[in-house]
XYZ file of C-alpha atoms in Angstrom:
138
model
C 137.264 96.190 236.219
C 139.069 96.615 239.630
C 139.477 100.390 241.450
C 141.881 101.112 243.449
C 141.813 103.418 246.254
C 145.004 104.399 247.756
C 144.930 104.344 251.563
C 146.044 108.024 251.830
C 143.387 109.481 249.790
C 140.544 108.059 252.434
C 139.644 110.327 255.274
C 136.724 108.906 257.139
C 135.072 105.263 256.905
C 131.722 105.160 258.331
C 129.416 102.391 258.832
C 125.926 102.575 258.845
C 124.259 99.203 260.115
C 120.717 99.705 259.037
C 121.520 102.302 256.250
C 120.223 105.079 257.378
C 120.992 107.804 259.859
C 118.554 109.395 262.687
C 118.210 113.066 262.523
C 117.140 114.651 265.989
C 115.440 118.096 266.228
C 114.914 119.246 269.510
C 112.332 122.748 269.261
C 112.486 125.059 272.430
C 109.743 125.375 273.543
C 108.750 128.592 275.494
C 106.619 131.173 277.075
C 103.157 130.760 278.270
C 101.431 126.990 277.491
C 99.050 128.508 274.930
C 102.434 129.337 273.067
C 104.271 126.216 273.610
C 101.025 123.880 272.142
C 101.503 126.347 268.645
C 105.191 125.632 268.930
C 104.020 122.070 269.004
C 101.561 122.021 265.859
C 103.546 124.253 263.851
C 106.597 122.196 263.947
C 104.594 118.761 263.909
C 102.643 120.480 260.918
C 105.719 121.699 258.933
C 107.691 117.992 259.977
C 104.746 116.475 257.976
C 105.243 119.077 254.805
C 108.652 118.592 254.955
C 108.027 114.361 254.643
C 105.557 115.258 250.971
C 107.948 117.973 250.100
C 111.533 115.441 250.303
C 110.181 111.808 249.772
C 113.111 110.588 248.401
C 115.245 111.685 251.213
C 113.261 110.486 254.351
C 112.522 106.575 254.572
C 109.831 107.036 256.566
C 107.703 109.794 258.053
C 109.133 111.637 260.530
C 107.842 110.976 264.135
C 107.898 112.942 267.367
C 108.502 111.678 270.439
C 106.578 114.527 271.992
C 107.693 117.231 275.361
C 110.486 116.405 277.142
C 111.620 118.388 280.197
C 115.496 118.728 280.719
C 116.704 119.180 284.110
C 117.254 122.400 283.580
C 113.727 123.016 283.402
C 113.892 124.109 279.721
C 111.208 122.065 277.312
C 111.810 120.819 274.128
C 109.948 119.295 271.257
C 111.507 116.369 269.960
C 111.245 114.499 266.385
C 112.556 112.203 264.215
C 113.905 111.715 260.676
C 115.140 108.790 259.509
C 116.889 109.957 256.433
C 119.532 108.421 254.052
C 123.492 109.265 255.244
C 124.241 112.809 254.612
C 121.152 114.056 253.088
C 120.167 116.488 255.490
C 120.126 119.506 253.854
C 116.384 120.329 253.949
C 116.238 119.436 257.425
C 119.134 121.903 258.376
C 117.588 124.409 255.594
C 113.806 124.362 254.634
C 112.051 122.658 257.579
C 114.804 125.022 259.902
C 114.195 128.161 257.904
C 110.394 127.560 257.665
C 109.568 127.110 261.352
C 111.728 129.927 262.719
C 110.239 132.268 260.224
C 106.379 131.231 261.486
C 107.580 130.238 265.248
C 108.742 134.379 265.248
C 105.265 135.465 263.790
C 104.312 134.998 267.591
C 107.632 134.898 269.121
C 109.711 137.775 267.327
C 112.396 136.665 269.592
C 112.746 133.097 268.411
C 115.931 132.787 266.650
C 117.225 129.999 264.860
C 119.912 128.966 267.424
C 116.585 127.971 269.602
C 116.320 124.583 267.206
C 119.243 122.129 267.416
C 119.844 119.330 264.952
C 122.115 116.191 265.384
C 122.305 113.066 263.946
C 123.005 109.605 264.964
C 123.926 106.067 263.518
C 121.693 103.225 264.963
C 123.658 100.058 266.095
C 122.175 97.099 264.649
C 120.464 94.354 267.301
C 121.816 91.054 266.491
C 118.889 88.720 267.159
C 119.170 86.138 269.933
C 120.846 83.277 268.918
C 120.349 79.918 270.817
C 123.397 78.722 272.069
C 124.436 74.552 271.308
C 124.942 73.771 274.512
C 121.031 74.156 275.925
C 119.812 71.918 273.000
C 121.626 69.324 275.057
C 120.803 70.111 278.125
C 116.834 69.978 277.053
């Protein structure tokens, strides 16, 4: 059986190379160091909960890439989802909600805005391919 799609009805094509899509969430971190390490474990702890809590969404566990220091001097913790196209919901919703809600425990003013989540496609590497003309050459 054969379904046909008329053109006008599609909106967005997207290809995704190695079928899955990389969700970034950068965590501002702030205050004195003693605060920023809890910043660190807390959302490292919850990024783990999060992997038990949503197997079936996330490929793989979640990694962090650690601090990183922007130019403007602000600090941010970054990790890493690699989760299956547009399944993000309990990234944007229960690991969000969860780590804002114990991040202002000890920072009353840490508001939601203060985590940022984007996503990105990876391009596939194409393998090195020998060309024809050094097999001659050899």
């Amino acid at each position: 059986a054969a379904v046909s799609i008329p053109n006008r009805t599609i909106n967005n094509v997207i290809n995704y190379p190695r079928g899955y899509v990389r969700c970034i969430v950068d965590v501002t971190l702030r205050g004195e160091e003693a605060n920023r390490i809890a910043t660190e474990k807390t959302a490292i702890r919850l990024m783990h909960s999060v992997h038990q809590q949503f197997p079936g969404i996330l490929l793989t566990v979640p990694s962090s890439e650690g601090r990183i220091t922007l130019a403007a001097g602000k600090e941010i913790l970054r990790i890493k989802f690699r989760i299956w196209p547009n399944r993000g919901q309990p990234i944007e919703t229960t690991y969000l909600q969860e780590l804002v809600c114990e991040l202002a425990v000890t920072d009353p003013d840490y508001k939601p805005w203060m985590v940022a989540i984007s996503y990105e496609v990876e391009e596939r590497v194409a393998p090195a391919t020998r060309s024809w003309l050094r097999s001659f050459k050899a």
